[in-house]
Amino acid sequence: MQVQRYKSAEQDLVRSVMNNLIQSPMMEKVNGNIYDRQQDGIGYDENMNKITPFTYVIVGESSISRAYSSASHTEEISLTLHLYHRSGRYTTADETRGLLTDLEHYALAKPVMEYYEVERIRLINKQTIPDIDLETSHGILQLRYVVKHLTRR
């Protein structure tokens, strides 16, 4: 069994991606609705009526695989982003695809981290599906970040 020798870059990467999104024009496109987890009651008014139009982003699940060598340490960190959009029009799915493309653009901006460097970012999956309420479209974006630990400066 190999002992973990380095702290994972996962938390720093997720924070950096969140910061990139919050500082990007995406923040305005979703009216400030960028979160790191599902929000209770979001998209509904105080009487539990659906708010339309409505859009929000969740920087969600992550997974890690590591690669050690004598000279370096890298991780592949997959990050899943969710975009929910409801417009009340027949073009909701199409609008969601456009917003998902915007989200992809801003999520591909190289994250800046103190002890890590992103070597490359690759799109793993991008899809748009109807949400359970059949009025909201759910966009899913999976990205894989190859992150190098800066062990020597």
PDB file of N, CA and C in Angstrom, residues 95-153:
ATOM      1  N   GLU A  95     -31.529  27.246 -25.131  1.00  0.00           N
ATOM      2  CA  GLU A  95     -30.897  28.275 -24.300  1.00  0.00           C
ATOM      3  C   GLU A  95     -29.916  27.633 -23.318  1.00  0.00           C
ATOM      4  N   THR A  96     -30.288  26.474 -22.774  1.00  0.00           N
ATOM      5  CA  THR A  96     -29.415  25.762 -21.837  1.00  0.00           C
ATOM      6  C   THR A  96     -28.123  25.342 -22.523  1.00  0.00           C
ATOM      7  N   ARG A  97     -28.223  24.853 -23.759  1.00  0.00           N
ATOM      8  CA  ARG A  97     -27.010  24.478 -24.497  1.00  0.00           C
ATOM      9  C   ARG A  97     -26.096  25.681 -24.701  1.00  0.00           C
ATOM     10  N   GLY A  98     -26.671  26.843 -25.001  1.00  0.00           N
ATOM     11  CA  GLY A  98     -25.865  28.054 -25.159  1.00  0.00           C
ATOM     12  C   GLY A  98     -25.198  28.468 -23.854  1.00  0.00           C
ATOM     13  N   LEU A  99     -25.941  28.414 -22.749  1.00  0.00           N
ATOM     14  CA  LEU A  99     -25.369  28.753 -21.444  1.00  0.00           C
ATOM     15  C   LEU A  99     -24.302  27.745 -21.033  1.00  0.00           C
ATOM     16  N   LEU A 100     -24.510  26.475 -21.393  1.00  0.00           N
ATOM     17  CA  LEU A 100     -23.532  25.437 -21.070  1.00  0.00           C
ATOM     18  C   LEU A 100     -22.229  25.667 -21.838  1.00  0.00           C
ATOM     19  N   THR A 101     -22.337  26.142 -23.072  1.00  0.00           N
ATOM     20  CA  THR A 101     -21.148  26.484 -23.857  1.00  0.00           C
ATOM     21  C   THR A 101     -20.406  27.654 -23.206  1.00  0.00           C
ATOM     22  N   ASP A 102     -21.158  28.649 -22.725  1.00  0.00           N
ATOM     23  CA  ASP A 102     -20.536  29.763 -21.997  1.00  0.00           C
ATOM     24  C   ASP A 102     -19.848  29.266 -20.731  1.00  0.00           C
ATOM     25  N   LEU A 103     -20.525  28.392 -19.988  1.00  0.00           N
ATOM     26  CA  LEU A 103     -19.950  27.838 -18.762  1.00  0.00           C
ATOM     27  C   LEU A 103     -18.660  27.080 -19.063  1.00  0.00           C
ATOM     28  N   GLU A 104     -18.678  26.311 -20.134  1.00  0.00           N
ATOM     29  CA  GLU A 104     -17.469  25.573 -20.535  1.00  0.00           C
ATOM     30  C   GLU A 104     -16.315  26.542 -20.800  1.00  0.00           C
ATOM     31  N   HIS A 105     -16.600  27.610 -21.526  1.00  0.00           N
ATOM     32  CA  HIS A 105     -15.562  28.594 -21.858  1.00  0.00           C
ATOM     33  C   HIS A 105     -14.906  29.146 -20.591  1.00  0.00           C
ATOM     34  N   TYR A 106     -15.710  29.540 -19.615  1.00  0.00           N
ATOM     35  CA  TYR A 106     -15.160  30.144 -18.398  1.00  0.00           C
ATOM     36  C   TYR A 106     -14.532  29.105 -17.474  1.00  0.00           C
ATOM     37  N   ALA A 107     -15.048  27.878 -17.482  1.00  0.00           N
ATOM     38  CA  ALA A 107     -14.472  26.813 -16.646  1.00  0.00           C
ATOM     39  C   ALA A 107     -13.129  26.336 -17.200  1.00  0.00           C
ATOM     40  N   LEU A 108     -12.874  26.576 -18.481  1.00  0.00           N
ATOM     41  CA  LEU A 108     -11.605  26.186 -19.091  1.00  0.00           C
ATOM     42  C   LEU A 108     -10.501  27.214 -18.849  1.00  0.00           C
ATOM     43  N   ALA A 109     -10.844  28.349 -18.244  1.00  0.00           N
ATOM     44  CA  ALA A 109      -9.813  29.327 -17.887  1.00  0.00           C
ATOM     45  C   ALA A 109      -8.885  28.673 -16.868  1.00  0.00           C
ATOM     46  N   LYS A 110      -7.592  28.787 -17.092  1.00  0.00           N
ATOM     47  CA  LYS A 110      -6.636  28.103 -16.205  1.00  0.00           C
ATOM     48  C   LYS A 110      -6.763  28.591 -14.763  1.00  0.00           C
ATOM     49  N   PRO A 111      -7.059  27.675 -13.869  1.00  0.00           N
ATOM     50  CA  PRO A 111      -7.130  28.049 -12.456  1.00  0.00           C
ATOM     51  C   PRO A 111      -5.747  28.419 -11.926  1.00  0.00           C
ATOM     52  N   VAL A 112      -5.703  29.432 -11.081  1.00  0.00           N
ATOM     53  CA  VAL A 112      -4.449  29.864 -10.477  1.00  0.00           C
ATOM     54  C   VAL A 112      -4.417  29.335  -9.044  1.00  0.00           C
ATOM     55  N   MET A 113      -3.359  28.563  -8.744  1.00  0.00           N
ATOM     56  CA  MET A 113      -3.207  27.983  -7.413  1.00  0.00           C
ATOM     57  C   MET A 113      -1.767  28.167  -6.964  1.00  0.00           C
ATOM     58  N   GLU A 114      -1.566  28.301  -5.672  1.00  0.00           N
ATOM     59  CA  GLU A 114      -0.242  28.612  -5.151  1.00  0.00           C
ATOM     60  C   GLU A 114       0.742  27.453  -5.295  1.00  0.00           C
ATOM     61  N   TYR A 115       0.330  26.253  -4.993  1.00  0.00           N
ATOM     62  CA  TYR A 115       1.256  25.113  -4.953  1.00  0.00           C
ATOM     63  C   TYR A 115       1.051  24.112  -6.080  1.00  0.00           C
ATOM     64  N   TYR A 116       0.193  24.458  -7.050  1.00  0.00           N
ATOM     65  CA  TYR A 116      -0.148  23.526  -8.121  1.00  0.00           C
ATOM     66  C   TYR A 116      -0.216  24.274  -9.442  1.00  0.00           C
ATOM     67  N   GLU A 117      -0.070  23.525 -10.513  1.00  0.00           N
ATOM     68  CA  GLU A 117      -0.158  24.111 -11.850  1.00  0.00           C
ATOM     69  C   GLU A 117      -0.995  23.189 -12.731  1.00  0.00           C
ATOM     70  N   VAL A 118      -1.955  23.764 -13.435  1.00  0.00           N
ATOM     71  CA  VAL A 118      -2.773  22.974 -14.345  1.00  0.00           C
ATOM     72  C   VAL A 118      -2.013  22.823 -15.655  1.00  0.00           C
ATOM     73  N   GLU A 119      -1.713  21.572 -16.005  1.00  0.00           N
ATOM     74  CA  GLU A 119      -0.981  21.314 -17.256  1.00  0.00           C
ATOM     75  C   GLU A 119      -1.911  21.283 -18.455  1.00  0.00           C
ATOM     76  N   ARG A 120      -3.094  20.721 -18.271  1.00  0.00           N
ATOM     77  CA  ARG A 120      -4.071  20.699 -19.367  1.00  0.00           C
ATOM     78  C   ARG A 120      -5.462  20.420 -18.806  1.00  0.00           C
ATOM     79  N   ILE A 121      -6.451  20.810 -19.597  1.00  0.00           N
ATOM     80  CA  ILE A 121      -7.853  20.613 -19.238  1.00  0.00           C
ATOM     81  C   ILE A 121      -8.529  19.972 -20.443  1.00  0.00           C
ATOM     82  N   ARG A 122      -9.324  18.958 -20.181  1.00  0.00           N
ATOM     83  CA  ARG A 122      -9.980  18.251 -21.280  1.00  0.00           C
ATOM     84  C   ARG A 122     -11.471  18.083 -20.985  1.00  0.00           C
ATOM     85  N   LEU A 123     -12.292  18.298 -21.999  1.00  0.00           N
ATOM     86  CA  LEU A 123     -13.728  18.065 -21.885  1.00  0.00           C
ATOM     87  C   LEU A 123     -13.975  16.563 -21.912  1.00  0.00           C
ATOM     88  N   ILE A 124     -14.652  16.049 -20.903  1.00  0.00           N
ATOM     89  CA  ILE A 124     -14.991  14.629 -20.832  1.00  0.00           C
ATOM     90  C   ILE A 124     -16.404  14.394 -21.339  1.00  0.00           C
ATOM     91  N   ASN A 125     -17.336  15.245 -20.915  1.00  0.00           N
ATOM     92  CA  ASN A 125     -18.733  15.044 -21.277  1.00  0.00           C
ATOM     93  C   ASN A 125     -19.475  16.370 -21.182  1.00  0.00           C
ATOM     94  N   LYS A 126     -20.389  16.574 -22.102  1.00  0.00           N
ATOM     95  CA  LYS A 126     -21.236  17.765 -22.106  1.00  0.00           C
ATOM     96  C   LYS A 126     -22.601  17.320 -22.599  1.00  0.00           C
ATOM     97  N   GLN A 127     -23.616  17.471 -21.761  1.00  0.00           N
ATOM     98  CA  GLN A 127     -24.947  17.025 -22.176  1.00  0.00           C
ATOM     99  C   GLN A 127     -26.032  17.905 -21.577  1.00  0.00           C
ATOM    100  N   THR A 128     -27.171  17.912 -22.241  1.00  0.00           N
ATOM    101  CA  THR A 128     -28.347  18.631 -21.776  1.00  0.00           C
ATOM    102  C   THR A 128     -29.486  17.632 -21.691  1.00  0.00           C
ATOM    103  N   ILE A 129     -30.119  17.574 -20.518  1.00  0.00           N
ATOM    104  CA  ILE A 129     -31.222  16.637 -20.308  1.00  0.00           C
ATOM    105  C   ILE A 129     -32.382  17.376 -19.648  1.00  0.00           C
ATOM    106  N   PRO A 130     -33.614  16.862 -19.802  1.00  0.00           N
ATOM    107  CA  PRO A 130     -34.729  17.482 -19.080  1.00  0.00           C
ATOM    108  C   PRO A 130     -34.629  17.146 -17.597  1.00  0.00           C
ATOM    109  N   ASP A 131     -34.949  18.121 -16.751  1.00  0.00           N
ATOM    110  CA  ASP A 131     -34.951  17.876 -15.317  1.00  0.00           C
ATOM    111  C   ASP A 131     -36.258  17.188 -14.939  1.00  0.00           C
ATOM    112  N   ILE A 132     -36.350  16.747 -13.706  1.00  0.00           N
ATOM    113  CA  ILE A 132     -37.490  15.951 -13.263  1.00  0.00           C
ATOM    114  C   ILE A 132     -38.820  16.701 -13.363  1.00  0.00           C
ATOM    115  N   ASP A 133     -38.789  18.037 -13.270  1.00  0.00           N
ATOM    116  CA  ASP A 133     -40.038  18.805 -13.349  1.00  0.00           C
ATOM    117  C   ASP A 133     -40.514  19.013 -14.793  1.00  0.00           C
ATOM    118  N   LEU A 134     -39.730  18.598 -15.769  1.00  0.00           N
ATOM    119  CA  LEU A 134     -40.031  18.693 -17.200  1.00  0.00           C
ATOM    120  C   LEU A 134     -40.156  20.124 -17.714  1.00  0.00           C
ATOM    121  N   GLU A 135     -39.843  21.104 -16.877  1.00  0.00           N
ATOM    122  CA  GLU A 135     -39.829  22.512 -17.302  1.00  0.00           C
ATOM    123  C   GLU A 135     -38.419  23.078 -17.296  1.00  0.00           C
ATOM    124  N   THR A 136     -37.554  22.454 -16.524  1.00  0.00           N
ATOM    125  CA  THR A 136     -36.183  22.916 -16.352  1.00  0.00           C
ATOM    126  C   THR A 136     -35.256  22.028 -17.167  1.00  0.00           C
ATOM    127  N   SER A 137     -34.295  22.640 -17.839  1.00  0.00           N
ATOM    128  CA  SER A 137     -33.255  21.868 -18.519  1.00  0.00           C
ATOM    129  C   SER A 137     -32.038  21.792 -17.614  1.00  0.00           C
ATOM    130  N   HIS A 138     -31.393  20.649 -17.630  1.00  0.00           N
ATOM    131  CA  HIS A 138     -30.229  20.389 -16.782  1.00  0.00           C
ATOM    132  C   HIS A 138     -29.034  20.159 -17.702  1.00  0.00           C
ATOM    133  N   GLY A 139     -28.073  21.061 -17.652  1.00  0.00           N
ATOM    134  CA  GLY A 139     -26.839  20.911 -18.414  1.00  0.00           C
ATOM    135  C   GLY A 139     -25.759  20.333 -17.512  1.00  0.00           C
ATOM    136  N   ILE A 140     -25.026  19.372 -18.038  1.00  0.00           N
ATOM    137  CA  ILE A 140     -23.966  18.724 -17.275  1.00  0.00           C
ATOM    138  C   ILE A 140     -22.665  18.870 -18.049  1.00  0.00           C
ATOM    139  N   LEU A 141     -21.637  19.321 -17.356  1.00  0.00           N
ATOM    140  CA  LEU A 141     -20.330  19.537 -17.952  1.00  0.00           C
ATOM    141  C   LEU A 141     -19.295  18.838 -17.085  1.00  0.00           C
ATOM    142  N   GLN A 142     -18.566  17.878 -17.679  1.00  0.00           N
ATOM    143  CA  GLN A 142     -17.503  17.189 -16.963  1.00  0.00           C
ATOM    144  C   GLN A 142     -16.174  17.545 -17.593  1.00  0.00           C
ATOM    145  N   LEU A 143     -15.263  18.034 -16.747  1.00  0.00           N
ATOM    146  CA  LEU A 143     -13.936  18.422 -17.206  1.00  0.00           C
ATOM    147  C   LEU A 143     -12.893  17.654 -16.412  1.00  0.00           C
ATOM    148  N   ARG A 144     -11.791  17.325 -17.074  1.00  0.00           N
ATOM    149  CA  ARG A 144     -10.678  16.672 -16.389  1.00  0.00           C
ATOM    150  C   ARG A 144      -9.476  17.610 -16.420  1.00  0.00           C
ATOM    151  N   TYR A 145      -8.973  17.932 -15.239  1.00  0.00           N
ATOM    152  CA  TYR A 145      -7.822  18.813 -15.065  1.00  0.00           C
ATOM    153  C   TYR A 145      -6.623  17.948 -14.697  1.00  0.00           C
ATOM    154  N   VAL A 146      -5.537  18.088 -15.440  1.00  0.00           N
ATOM    155  CA  VAL A 146      -4.286  17.431 -15.066  1.00  0.00           C
ATOM    156  C   VAL A 146      -3.479  18.469 -14.301  1.00  0.00           C
ATOM    157  N   VAL A 147      -3.244  18.174 -13.018  1.00  0.00           N
ATOM    158  CA  VAL A 147      -2.636  19.137 -12.106  1.00  0.00           C
ATOM    159  C   VAL A 147      -1.292  18.610 -11.629  1.00  0.00           C
ATOM    160  N   LYS A 148      -0.286  19.430 -11.780  1.00  0.00           N
ATOM    161  CA  LYS A 148       1.076  19.089 -11.335  1.00  0.00           C
ATOM    162  C   LYS A 148       1.333  19.778 -10.008  1.00  0.00           C
ATOM    163  N   HIS A 149       1.889  19.029  -9.075  1.00  0.00           N
ATOM    164  CA  HIS A 149       2.292  19.608  -7.793  1.00  0.00           C
ATOM    165  C   HIS A 149       3.638  20.302  -7.985  1.00  0.00           C
ATOM    166  N   LEU A 150       3.721  21.526  -7.534  1.00  0.00           N
ATOM    167  CA  LEU A 150       4.966  22.284  -7.652  1.00  0.00           C
ATOM    168  C   LEU A 150       5.822  21.965  -6.417  1.00  0.00           C
ATOM    169  N   THR A 151       6.571  20.888  -6.527  1.00  0.00           N
ATOM    170  CA  THR A 151       7.364  20.428  -5.376  1.00  0.00           C
ATOM    171  C   THR A 151       8.698  21.127  -5.287  1.00  0.00           C
ATOM    172  N   ARG A 152       9.146  21.675  -6.417  1.00  0.00           N
ATOM    173  CA  ARG A 152      10.422  22.410  -6.445  1.00  0.00           C
ATOM    174  C   ARG A 152      10.195  23.727  -7.154  1.00  0.00           C
ATOM    175  N   ARG A 153      10.758  24.767  -6.601  1.00  0.00           N
ATOM    176  CA  ARG A 153      10.589  26.089  -7.230  1.00  0.00           C
ATOM    177  C   ARG A 153      11.924  26.668  -7.602  1.00  0.00           C
TER     178      ARG A 153
END
